[in-house]
PDB file of C-alpha atoms and ligand atoms in Angstrom:
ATOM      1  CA  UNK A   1       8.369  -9.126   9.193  1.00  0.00           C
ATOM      2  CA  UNK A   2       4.609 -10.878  10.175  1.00  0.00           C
ATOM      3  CA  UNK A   3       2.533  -7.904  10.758  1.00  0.00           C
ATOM      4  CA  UNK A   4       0.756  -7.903  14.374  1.00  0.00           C
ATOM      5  CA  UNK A   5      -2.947  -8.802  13.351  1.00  0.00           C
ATOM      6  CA  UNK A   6      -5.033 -10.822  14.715  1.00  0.00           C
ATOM      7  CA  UNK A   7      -6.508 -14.731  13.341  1.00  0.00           C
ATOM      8  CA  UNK A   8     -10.103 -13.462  12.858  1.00  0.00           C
ATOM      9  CA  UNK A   9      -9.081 -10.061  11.524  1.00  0.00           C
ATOM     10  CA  UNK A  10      -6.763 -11.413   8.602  1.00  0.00           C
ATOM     11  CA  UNK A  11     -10.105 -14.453   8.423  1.00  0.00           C
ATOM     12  CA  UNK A  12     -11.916 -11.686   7.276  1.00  0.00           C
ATOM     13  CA  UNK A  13     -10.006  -9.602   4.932  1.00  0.00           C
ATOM     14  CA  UNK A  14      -9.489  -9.363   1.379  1.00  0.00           C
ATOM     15  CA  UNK A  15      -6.956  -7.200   0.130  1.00  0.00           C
ATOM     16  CA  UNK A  16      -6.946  -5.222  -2.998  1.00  0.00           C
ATOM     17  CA  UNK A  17      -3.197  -4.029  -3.830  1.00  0.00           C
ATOM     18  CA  UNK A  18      -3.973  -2.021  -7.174  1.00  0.00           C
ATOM     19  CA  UNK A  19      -7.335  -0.251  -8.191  1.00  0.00           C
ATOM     20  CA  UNK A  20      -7.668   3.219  -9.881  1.00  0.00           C
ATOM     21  CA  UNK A  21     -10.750   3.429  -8.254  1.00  0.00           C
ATOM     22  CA  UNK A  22     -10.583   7.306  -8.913  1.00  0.00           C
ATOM     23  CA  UNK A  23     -10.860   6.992 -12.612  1.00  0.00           C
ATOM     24  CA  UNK A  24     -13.546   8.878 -13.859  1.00  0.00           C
ATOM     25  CA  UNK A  25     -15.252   5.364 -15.231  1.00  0.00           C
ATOM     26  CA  UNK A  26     -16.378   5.531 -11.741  1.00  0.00           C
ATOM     27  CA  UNK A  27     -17.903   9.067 -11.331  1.00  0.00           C
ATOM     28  CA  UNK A  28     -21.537   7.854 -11.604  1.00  0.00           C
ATOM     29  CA  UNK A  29     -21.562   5.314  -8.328  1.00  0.00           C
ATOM     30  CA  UNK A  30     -18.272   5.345  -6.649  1.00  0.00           C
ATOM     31  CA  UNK A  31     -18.923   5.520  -2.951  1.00  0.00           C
ATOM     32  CA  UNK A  32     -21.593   2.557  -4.170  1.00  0.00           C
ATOM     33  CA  UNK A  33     -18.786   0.802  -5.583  1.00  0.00           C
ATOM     34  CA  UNK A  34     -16.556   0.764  -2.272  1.00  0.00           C
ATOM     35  CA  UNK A  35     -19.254   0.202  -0.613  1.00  0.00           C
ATOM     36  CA  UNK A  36     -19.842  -3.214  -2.564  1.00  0.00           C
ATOM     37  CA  UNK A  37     -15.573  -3.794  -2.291  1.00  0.00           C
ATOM     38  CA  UNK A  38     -16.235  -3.595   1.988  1.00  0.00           C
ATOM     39  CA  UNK A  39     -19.596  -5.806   1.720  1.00  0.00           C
ATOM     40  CA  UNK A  40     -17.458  -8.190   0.192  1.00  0.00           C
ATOM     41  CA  UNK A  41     -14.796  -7.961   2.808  1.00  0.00           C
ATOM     42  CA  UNK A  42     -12.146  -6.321   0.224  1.00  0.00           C
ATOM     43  CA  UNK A  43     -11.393  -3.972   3.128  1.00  0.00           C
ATOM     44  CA  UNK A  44      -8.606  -2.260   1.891  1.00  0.00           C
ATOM     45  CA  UNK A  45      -7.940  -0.807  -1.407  1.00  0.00           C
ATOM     46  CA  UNK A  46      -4.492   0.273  -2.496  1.00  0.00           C
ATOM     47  CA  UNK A  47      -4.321   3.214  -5.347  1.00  0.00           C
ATOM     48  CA  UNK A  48      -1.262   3.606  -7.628  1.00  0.00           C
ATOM     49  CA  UNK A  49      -0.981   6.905  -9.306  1.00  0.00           C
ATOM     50  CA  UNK A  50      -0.937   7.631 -12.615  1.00  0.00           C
ATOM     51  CA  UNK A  51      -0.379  11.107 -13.707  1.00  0.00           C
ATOM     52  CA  UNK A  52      -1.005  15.011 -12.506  1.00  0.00           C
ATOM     53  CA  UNK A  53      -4.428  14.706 -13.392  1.00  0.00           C
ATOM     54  CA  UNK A  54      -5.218  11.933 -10.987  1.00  0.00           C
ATOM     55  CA  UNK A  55      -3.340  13.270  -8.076  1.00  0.00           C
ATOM     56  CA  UNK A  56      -6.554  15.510  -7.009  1.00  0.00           C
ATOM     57  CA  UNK A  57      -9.056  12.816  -7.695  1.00  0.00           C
ATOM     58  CA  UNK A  58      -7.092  10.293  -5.563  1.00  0.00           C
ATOM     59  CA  UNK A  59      -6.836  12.328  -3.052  1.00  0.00           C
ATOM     60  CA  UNK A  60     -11.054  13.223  -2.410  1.00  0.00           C
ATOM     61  CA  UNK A  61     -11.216   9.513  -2.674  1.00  0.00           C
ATOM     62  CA  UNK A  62      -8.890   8.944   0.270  1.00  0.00           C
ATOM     63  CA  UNK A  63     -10.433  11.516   2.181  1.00  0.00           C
ATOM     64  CA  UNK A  64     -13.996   9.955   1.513  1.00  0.00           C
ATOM     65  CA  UNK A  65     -12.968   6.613   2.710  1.00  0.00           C
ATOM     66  CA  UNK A  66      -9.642   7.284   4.927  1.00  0.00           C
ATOM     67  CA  UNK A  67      -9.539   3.821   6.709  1.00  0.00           C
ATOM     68  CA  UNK A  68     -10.115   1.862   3.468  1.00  0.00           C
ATOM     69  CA  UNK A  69      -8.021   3.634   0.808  1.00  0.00           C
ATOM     70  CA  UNK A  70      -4.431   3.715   0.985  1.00  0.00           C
ATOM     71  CA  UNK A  71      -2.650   6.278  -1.714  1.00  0.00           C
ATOM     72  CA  UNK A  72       0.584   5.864  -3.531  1.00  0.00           C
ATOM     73  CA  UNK A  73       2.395   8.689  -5.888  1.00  0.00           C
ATOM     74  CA  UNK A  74       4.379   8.492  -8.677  1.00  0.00           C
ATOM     75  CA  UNK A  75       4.639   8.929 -12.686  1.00  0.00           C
ATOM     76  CA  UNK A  76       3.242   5.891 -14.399  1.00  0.00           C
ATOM     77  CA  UNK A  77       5.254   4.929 -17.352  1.00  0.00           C
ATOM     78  CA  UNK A  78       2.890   6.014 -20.313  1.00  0.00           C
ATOM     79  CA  UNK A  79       2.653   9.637 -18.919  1.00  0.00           C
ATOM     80  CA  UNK A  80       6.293   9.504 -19.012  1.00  0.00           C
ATOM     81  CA  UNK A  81       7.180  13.015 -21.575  1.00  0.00           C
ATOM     82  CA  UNK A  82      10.278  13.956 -23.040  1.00  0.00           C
ATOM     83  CA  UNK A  83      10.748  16.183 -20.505  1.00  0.00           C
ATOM     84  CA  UNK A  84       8.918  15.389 -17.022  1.00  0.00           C
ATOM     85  CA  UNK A  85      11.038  17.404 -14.613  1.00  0.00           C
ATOM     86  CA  UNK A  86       8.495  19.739 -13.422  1.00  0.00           C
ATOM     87  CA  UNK A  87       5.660  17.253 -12.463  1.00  0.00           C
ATOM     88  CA  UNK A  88       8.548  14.183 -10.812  1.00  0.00           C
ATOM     89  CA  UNK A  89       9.685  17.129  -8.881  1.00  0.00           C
ATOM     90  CA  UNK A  90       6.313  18.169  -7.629  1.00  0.00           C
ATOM     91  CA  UNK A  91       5.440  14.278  -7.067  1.00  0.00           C
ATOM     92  CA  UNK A  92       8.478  13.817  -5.276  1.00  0.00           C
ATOM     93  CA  UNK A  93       7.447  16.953  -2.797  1.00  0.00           C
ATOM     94  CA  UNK A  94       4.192  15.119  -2.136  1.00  0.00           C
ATOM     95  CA  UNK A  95       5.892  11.888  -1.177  1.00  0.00           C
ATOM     96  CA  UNK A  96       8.006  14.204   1.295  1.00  0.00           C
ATOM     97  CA  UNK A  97       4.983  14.829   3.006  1.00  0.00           C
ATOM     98  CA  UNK A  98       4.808  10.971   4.298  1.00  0.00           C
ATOM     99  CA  UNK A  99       1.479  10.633   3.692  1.00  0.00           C
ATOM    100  CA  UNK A 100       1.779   7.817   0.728  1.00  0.00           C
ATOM    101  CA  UNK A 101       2.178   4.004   1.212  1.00  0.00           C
ATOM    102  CA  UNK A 102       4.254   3.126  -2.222  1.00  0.00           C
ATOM    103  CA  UNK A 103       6.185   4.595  -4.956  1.00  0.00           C
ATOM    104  CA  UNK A 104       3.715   3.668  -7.703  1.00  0.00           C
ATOM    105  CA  UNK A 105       3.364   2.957 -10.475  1.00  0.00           C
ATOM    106  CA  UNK A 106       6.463   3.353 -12.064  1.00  0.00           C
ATOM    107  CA  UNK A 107       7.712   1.452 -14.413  1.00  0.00           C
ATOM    108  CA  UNK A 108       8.479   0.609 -18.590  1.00  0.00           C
ATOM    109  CA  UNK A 109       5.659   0.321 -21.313  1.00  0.00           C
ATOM    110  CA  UNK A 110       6.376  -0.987 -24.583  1.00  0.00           C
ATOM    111  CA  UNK A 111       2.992  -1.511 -25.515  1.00  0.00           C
ATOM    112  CA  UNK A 112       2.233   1.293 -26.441  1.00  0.00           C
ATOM    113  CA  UNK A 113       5.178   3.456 -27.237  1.00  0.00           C
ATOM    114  CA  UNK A 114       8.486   2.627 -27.497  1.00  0.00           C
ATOM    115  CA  UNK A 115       9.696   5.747 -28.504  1.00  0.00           C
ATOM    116  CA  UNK A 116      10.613   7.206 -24.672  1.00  0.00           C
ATOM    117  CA  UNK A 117      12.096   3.940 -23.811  1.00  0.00           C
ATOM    118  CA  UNK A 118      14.938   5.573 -22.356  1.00  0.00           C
ATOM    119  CA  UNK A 119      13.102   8.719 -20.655  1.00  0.00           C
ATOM    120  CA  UNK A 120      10.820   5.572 -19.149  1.00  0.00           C
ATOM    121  CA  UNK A 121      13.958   4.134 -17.836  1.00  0.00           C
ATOM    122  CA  UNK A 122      15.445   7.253 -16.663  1.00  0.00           C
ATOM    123  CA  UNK A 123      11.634   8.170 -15.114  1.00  0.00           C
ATOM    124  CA  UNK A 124      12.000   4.246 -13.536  1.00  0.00           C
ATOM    125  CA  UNK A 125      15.509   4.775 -11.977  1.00  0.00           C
ATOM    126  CA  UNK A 126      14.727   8.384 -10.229  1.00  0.00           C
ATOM    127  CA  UNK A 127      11.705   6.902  -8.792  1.00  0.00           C
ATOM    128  CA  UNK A 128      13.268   3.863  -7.360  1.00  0.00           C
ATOM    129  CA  UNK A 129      16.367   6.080  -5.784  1.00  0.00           C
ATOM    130  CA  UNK A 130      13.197   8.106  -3.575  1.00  0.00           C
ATOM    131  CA  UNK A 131      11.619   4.981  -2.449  1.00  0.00           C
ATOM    132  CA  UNK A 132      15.674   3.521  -1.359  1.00  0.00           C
ATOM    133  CA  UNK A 133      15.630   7.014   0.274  1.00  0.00           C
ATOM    134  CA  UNK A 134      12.214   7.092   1.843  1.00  0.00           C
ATOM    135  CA  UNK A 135      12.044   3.023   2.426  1.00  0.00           C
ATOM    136  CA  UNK A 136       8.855   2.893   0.742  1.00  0.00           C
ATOM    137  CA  UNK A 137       7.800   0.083  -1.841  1.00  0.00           C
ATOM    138  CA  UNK A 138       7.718   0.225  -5.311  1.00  0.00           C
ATOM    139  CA  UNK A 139       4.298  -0.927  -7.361  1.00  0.00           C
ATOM    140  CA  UNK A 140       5.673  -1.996 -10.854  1.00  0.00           C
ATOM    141  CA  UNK A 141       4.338  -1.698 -14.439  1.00  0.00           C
ATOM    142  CA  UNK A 142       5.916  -3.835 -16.683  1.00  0.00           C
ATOM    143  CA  UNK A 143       3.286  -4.127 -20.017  1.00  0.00           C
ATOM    144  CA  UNK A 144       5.734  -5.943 -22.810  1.00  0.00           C
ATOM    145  CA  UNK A 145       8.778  -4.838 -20.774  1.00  0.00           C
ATOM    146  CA  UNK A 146       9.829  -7.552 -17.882  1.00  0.00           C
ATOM    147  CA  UNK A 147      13.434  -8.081 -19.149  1.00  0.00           C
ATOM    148  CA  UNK A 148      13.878  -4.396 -19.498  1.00  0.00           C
ATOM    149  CA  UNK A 149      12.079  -3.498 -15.932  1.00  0.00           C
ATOM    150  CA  UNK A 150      14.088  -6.492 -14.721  1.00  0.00           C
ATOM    151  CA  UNK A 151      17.651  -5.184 -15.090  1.00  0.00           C
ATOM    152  CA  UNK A 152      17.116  -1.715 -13.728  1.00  0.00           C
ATOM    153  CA  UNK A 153      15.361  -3.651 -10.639  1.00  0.00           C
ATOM    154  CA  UNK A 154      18.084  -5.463 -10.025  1.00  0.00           C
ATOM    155  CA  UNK A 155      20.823  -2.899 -10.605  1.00  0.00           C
ATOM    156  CA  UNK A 156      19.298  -1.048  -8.114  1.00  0.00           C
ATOM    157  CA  UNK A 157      18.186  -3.914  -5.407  1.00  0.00           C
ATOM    158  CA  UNK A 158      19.107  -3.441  -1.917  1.00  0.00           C
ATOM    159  CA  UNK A 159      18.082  -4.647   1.383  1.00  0.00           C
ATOM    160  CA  UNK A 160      15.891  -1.933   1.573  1.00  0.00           C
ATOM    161  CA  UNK A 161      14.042  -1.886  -2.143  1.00  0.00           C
ATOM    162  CA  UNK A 162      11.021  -3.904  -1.936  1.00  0.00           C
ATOM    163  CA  UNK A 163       7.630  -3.811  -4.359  1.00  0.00           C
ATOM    164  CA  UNK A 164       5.488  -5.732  -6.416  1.00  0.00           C
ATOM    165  CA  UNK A 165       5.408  -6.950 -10.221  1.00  0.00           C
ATOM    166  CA  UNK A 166       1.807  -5.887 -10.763  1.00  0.00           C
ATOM    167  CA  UNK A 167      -0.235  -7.375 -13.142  1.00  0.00           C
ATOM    168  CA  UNK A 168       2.372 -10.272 -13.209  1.00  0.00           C
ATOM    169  CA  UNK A 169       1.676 -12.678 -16.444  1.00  0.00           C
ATOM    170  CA  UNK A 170       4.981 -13.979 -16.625  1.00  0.00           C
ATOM    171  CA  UNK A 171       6.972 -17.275 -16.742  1.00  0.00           C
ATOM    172  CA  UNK A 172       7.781 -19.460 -13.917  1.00  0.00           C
ATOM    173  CA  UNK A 173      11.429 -18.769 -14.687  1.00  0.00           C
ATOM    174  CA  UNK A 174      10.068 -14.817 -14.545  1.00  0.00           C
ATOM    175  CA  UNK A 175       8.503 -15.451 -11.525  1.00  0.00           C
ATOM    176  CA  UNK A 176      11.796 -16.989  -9.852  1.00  0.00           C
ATOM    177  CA  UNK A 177      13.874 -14.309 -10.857  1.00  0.00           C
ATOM    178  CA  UNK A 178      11.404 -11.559  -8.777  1.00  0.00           C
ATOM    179  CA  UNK A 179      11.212 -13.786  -5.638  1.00  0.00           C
ATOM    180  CA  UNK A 180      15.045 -13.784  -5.749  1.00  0.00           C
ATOM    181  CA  UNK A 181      15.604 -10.241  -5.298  1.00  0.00           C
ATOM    182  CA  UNK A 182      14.113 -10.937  -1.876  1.00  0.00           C
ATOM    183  CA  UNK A 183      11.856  -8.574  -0.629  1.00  0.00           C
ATOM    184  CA  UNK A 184       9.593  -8.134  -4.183  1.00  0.00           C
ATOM    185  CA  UNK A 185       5.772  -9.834  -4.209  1.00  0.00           C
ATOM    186  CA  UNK A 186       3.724 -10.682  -7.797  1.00  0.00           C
ATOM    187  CA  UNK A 187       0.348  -9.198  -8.197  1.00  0.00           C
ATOM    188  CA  UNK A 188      -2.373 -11.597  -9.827  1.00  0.00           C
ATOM    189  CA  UNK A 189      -5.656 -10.035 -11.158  1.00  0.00           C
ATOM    190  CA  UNK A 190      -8.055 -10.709 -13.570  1.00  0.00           C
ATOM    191  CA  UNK A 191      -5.769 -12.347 -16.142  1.00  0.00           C
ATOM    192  CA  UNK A 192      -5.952 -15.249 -13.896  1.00  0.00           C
ATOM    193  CA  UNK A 193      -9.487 -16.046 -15.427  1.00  0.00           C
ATOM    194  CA  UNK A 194      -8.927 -15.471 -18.672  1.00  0.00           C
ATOM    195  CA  UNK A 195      -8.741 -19.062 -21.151  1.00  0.00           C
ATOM    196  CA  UNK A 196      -5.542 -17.710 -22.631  1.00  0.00           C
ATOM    197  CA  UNK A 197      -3.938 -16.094 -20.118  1.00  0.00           C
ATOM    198  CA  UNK A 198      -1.294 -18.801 -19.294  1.00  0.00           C
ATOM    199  CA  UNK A 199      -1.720 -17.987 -15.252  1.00  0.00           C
ATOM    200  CA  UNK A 200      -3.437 -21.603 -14.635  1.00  0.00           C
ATOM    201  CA  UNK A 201      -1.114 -23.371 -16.261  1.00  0.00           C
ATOM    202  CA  UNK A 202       2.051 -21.441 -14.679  1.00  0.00           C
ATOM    203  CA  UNK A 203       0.411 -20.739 -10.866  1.00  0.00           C
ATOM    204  CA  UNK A 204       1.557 -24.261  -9.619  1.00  0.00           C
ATOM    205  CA  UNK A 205       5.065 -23.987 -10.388  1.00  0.00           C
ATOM    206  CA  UNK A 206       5.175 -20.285  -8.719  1.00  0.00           C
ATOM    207  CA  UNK A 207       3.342 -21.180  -5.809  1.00  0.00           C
ATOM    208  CA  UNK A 208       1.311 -18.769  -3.403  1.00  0.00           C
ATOM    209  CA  UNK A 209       3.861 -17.604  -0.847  1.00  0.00           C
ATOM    210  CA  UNK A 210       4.467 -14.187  -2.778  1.00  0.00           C
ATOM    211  CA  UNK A 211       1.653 -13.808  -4.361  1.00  0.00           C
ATOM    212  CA  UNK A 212      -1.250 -10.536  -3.879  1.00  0.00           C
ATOM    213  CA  UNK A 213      -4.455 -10.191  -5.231  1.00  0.00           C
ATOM    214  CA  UNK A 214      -4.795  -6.804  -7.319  1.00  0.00           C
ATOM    215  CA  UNK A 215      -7.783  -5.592  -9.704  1.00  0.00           C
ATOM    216  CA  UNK A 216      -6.185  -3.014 -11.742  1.00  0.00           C
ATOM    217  CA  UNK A 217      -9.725  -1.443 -11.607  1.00  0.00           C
ATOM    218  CA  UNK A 218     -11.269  -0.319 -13.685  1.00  0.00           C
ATOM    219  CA  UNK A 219      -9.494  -2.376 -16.624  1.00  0.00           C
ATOM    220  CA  UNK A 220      -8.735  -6.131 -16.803  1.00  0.00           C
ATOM    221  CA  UNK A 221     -12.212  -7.303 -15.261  1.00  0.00           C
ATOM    222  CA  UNK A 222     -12.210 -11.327 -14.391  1.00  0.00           C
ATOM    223  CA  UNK A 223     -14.330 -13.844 -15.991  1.00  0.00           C
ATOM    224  CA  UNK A 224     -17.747 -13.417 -16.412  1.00  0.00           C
ATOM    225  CA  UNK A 225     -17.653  -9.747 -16.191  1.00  0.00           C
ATOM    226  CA  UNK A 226     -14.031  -9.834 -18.859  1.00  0.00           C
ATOM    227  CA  UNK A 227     -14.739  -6.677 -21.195  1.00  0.00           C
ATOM    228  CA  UNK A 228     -16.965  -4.324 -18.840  1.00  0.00           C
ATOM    229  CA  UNK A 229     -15.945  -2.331 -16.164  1.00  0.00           C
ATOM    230  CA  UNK A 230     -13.841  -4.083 -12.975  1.00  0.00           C
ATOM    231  CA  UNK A 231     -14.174  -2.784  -9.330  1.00  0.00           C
ATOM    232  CA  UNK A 232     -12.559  -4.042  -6.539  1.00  0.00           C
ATOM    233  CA  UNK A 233     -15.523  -6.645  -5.136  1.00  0.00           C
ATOM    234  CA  UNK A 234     -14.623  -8.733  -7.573  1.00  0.00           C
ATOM    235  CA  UNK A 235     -11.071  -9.667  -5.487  1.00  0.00           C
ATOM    236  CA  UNK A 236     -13.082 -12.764  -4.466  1.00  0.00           C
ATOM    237  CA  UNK A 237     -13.396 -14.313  -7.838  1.00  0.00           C
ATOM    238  CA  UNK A 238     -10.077 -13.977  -8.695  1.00  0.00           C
ATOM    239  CA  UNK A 239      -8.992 -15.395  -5.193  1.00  0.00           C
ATOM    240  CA  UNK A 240     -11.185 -18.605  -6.242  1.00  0.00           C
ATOM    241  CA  UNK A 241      -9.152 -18.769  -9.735  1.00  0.00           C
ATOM    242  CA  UNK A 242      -5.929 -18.799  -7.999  1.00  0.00           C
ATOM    243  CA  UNK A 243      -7.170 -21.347  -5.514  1.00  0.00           C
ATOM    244  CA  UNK A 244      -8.469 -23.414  -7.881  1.00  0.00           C
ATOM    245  CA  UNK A 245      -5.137 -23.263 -10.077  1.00  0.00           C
ATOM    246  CA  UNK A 246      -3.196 -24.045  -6.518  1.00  0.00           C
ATOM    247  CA  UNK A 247      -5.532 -26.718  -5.467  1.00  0.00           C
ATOM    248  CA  UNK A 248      -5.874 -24.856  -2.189  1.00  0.00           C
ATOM    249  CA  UNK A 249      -8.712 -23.562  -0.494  1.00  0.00           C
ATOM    250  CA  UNK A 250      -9.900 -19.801  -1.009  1.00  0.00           C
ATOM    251  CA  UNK A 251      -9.386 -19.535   2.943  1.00  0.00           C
ATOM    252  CA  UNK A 252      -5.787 -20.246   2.282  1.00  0.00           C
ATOM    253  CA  UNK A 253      -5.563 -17.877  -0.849  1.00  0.00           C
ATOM    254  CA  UNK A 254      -7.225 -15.196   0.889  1.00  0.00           C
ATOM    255  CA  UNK A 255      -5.098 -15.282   4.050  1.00  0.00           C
ATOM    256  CA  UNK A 256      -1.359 -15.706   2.725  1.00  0.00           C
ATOM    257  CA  UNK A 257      -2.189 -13.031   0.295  1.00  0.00           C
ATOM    258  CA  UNK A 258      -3.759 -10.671   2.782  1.00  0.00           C
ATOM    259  CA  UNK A 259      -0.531 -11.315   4.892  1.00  0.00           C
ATOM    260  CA  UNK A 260       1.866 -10.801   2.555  1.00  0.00           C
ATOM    261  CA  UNK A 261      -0.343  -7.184   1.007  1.00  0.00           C
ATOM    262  CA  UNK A 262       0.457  -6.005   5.079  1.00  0.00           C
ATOM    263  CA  UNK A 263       3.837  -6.996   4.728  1.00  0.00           C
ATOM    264  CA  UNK A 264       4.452  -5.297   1.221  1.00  0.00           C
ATOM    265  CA  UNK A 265       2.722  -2.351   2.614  1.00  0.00           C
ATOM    266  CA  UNK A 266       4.210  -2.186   5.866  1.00  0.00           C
ATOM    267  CA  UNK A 267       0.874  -2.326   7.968  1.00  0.00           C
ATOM    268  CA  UNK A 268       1.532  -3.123  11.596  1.00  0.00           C
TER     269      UNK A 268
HETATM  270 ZN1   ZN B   1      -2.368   0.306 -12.741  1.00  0.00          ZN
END
């Protein structure tokens, strides 16, 4: 499954595998901010979907910076409606058109609301069956939800479902369970430089052989910029946190996670 890239290339390369670099937190200076992501060799930048309002936005972005920015659709689990018919079946259209690398993000929130837990799960499961269909990865959101995300995963794992857990914050024993379904990566971000965010202290026992890097940009923004706004040039720092909590080098960090982002998203 090694992509064909060559030493110097993936030497280079950071790899951002989740950034809502769209969002309108970024209206002011946005070509500015990918411009700092590329100077900083994050040189490509993965966007999940959210909702039908960010389909258009996403979309000038990728057109603005079409060998950097890589677009995914789907319905995010918060703008998951008692009824959400209409706008799944116009996402799913779009994904017909081949022109997306993941089916993302999907997923259960039960931060927020738990009240459409089981339109969430129902939202989860359709989404899942188009990227078995169109062999496409899934980018999952599982905020206060892993055991619940968990179960319809692996009811529905096959040889062909693969993904990421992004924003992973889990146990070891959590972390275990996702490498086992075999073709399904964990996405570290900020987190990993937060005091309390338990990464440090659990990174060791996970290792870094499935690991990505991911911002979630323009939330979760690593030590010393934690509370302001996060863009993606900040994928170094976090790199350093994880090598750090591994002991490794950031070369390492930055090149089995760059690897295994080309892998996930089927870059040859
Ligand atoms: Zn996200």
């Amino acid at each position: 499954l090694a992509p064909k890239v060559s030493g110097s290339y993936l030497r280079q390369m950071f790899i951002d595998t989740h950034a809502h670099l769209y969002h309108q937190r970024f209206d002011g200076d946005r070509n500015e901010m990918v411009q700092r992501a590329l100077d900083a060799g994050v040189q490509r930048l993965y966007l999940p979907n959210i909702d039908e309002a960010s389909i258009d936005t996403m979309h000038a972005l990728v057109a603005a910076f079409p060998k950097a920015c890589f677009p995914m659709m789907g319905l995010h689990p918060c703008s998951v409606e008692k009824n959400s018919t209409v706008l799944l079946d116009k996402m799913r259209t779009l994904l017909d058109s081949g022109d997306y690398c993941a089916v993302g993000e999907i997923g259960i929130d039960l931060y927020w609301d738990k009240s459409l837990l089981k339109e969430q799960q129902d939202a989860f499961r359709l989404q899942i069956g188009w990227a078995k269909e169109l062999k496409l990865p899934i980018v999952i959101h599982c905020r206060e939800s892993f055991d619940e995300v968990f179960a319809i995963v692996q009811e529905e794992n096959a040889p062909e479902l693969t993904g990421v857990f992004h924003c992973f914050t889990g146990s070891a024993e959590e972390a275990l369970k996702v490498k086992n379904l075999g073709g399904f990566y964990l996405g570290i971000g900020g987190v990993v430089t937060f005091k309390n965010g338990g990464l440090v202290e659990t990174l060791p026992e996970i290792g870094l052989d499935r690991l990505v890097l991911e911002t979630d940009a323009p939330f979760l923004a690593p030590v010393p910029h934690r509370g302001k706004r996060n863009e993606s040039g900040y994928i170094p720092v976090i790199a350093q946190k994880v090598a750090d909590a591994l002991q490794t080098s950031l070369a390492e960090v930055q090149q089995v996670t760059t690897m295994n982002a080309l892998s996930l998203f089927q870059h040859g």
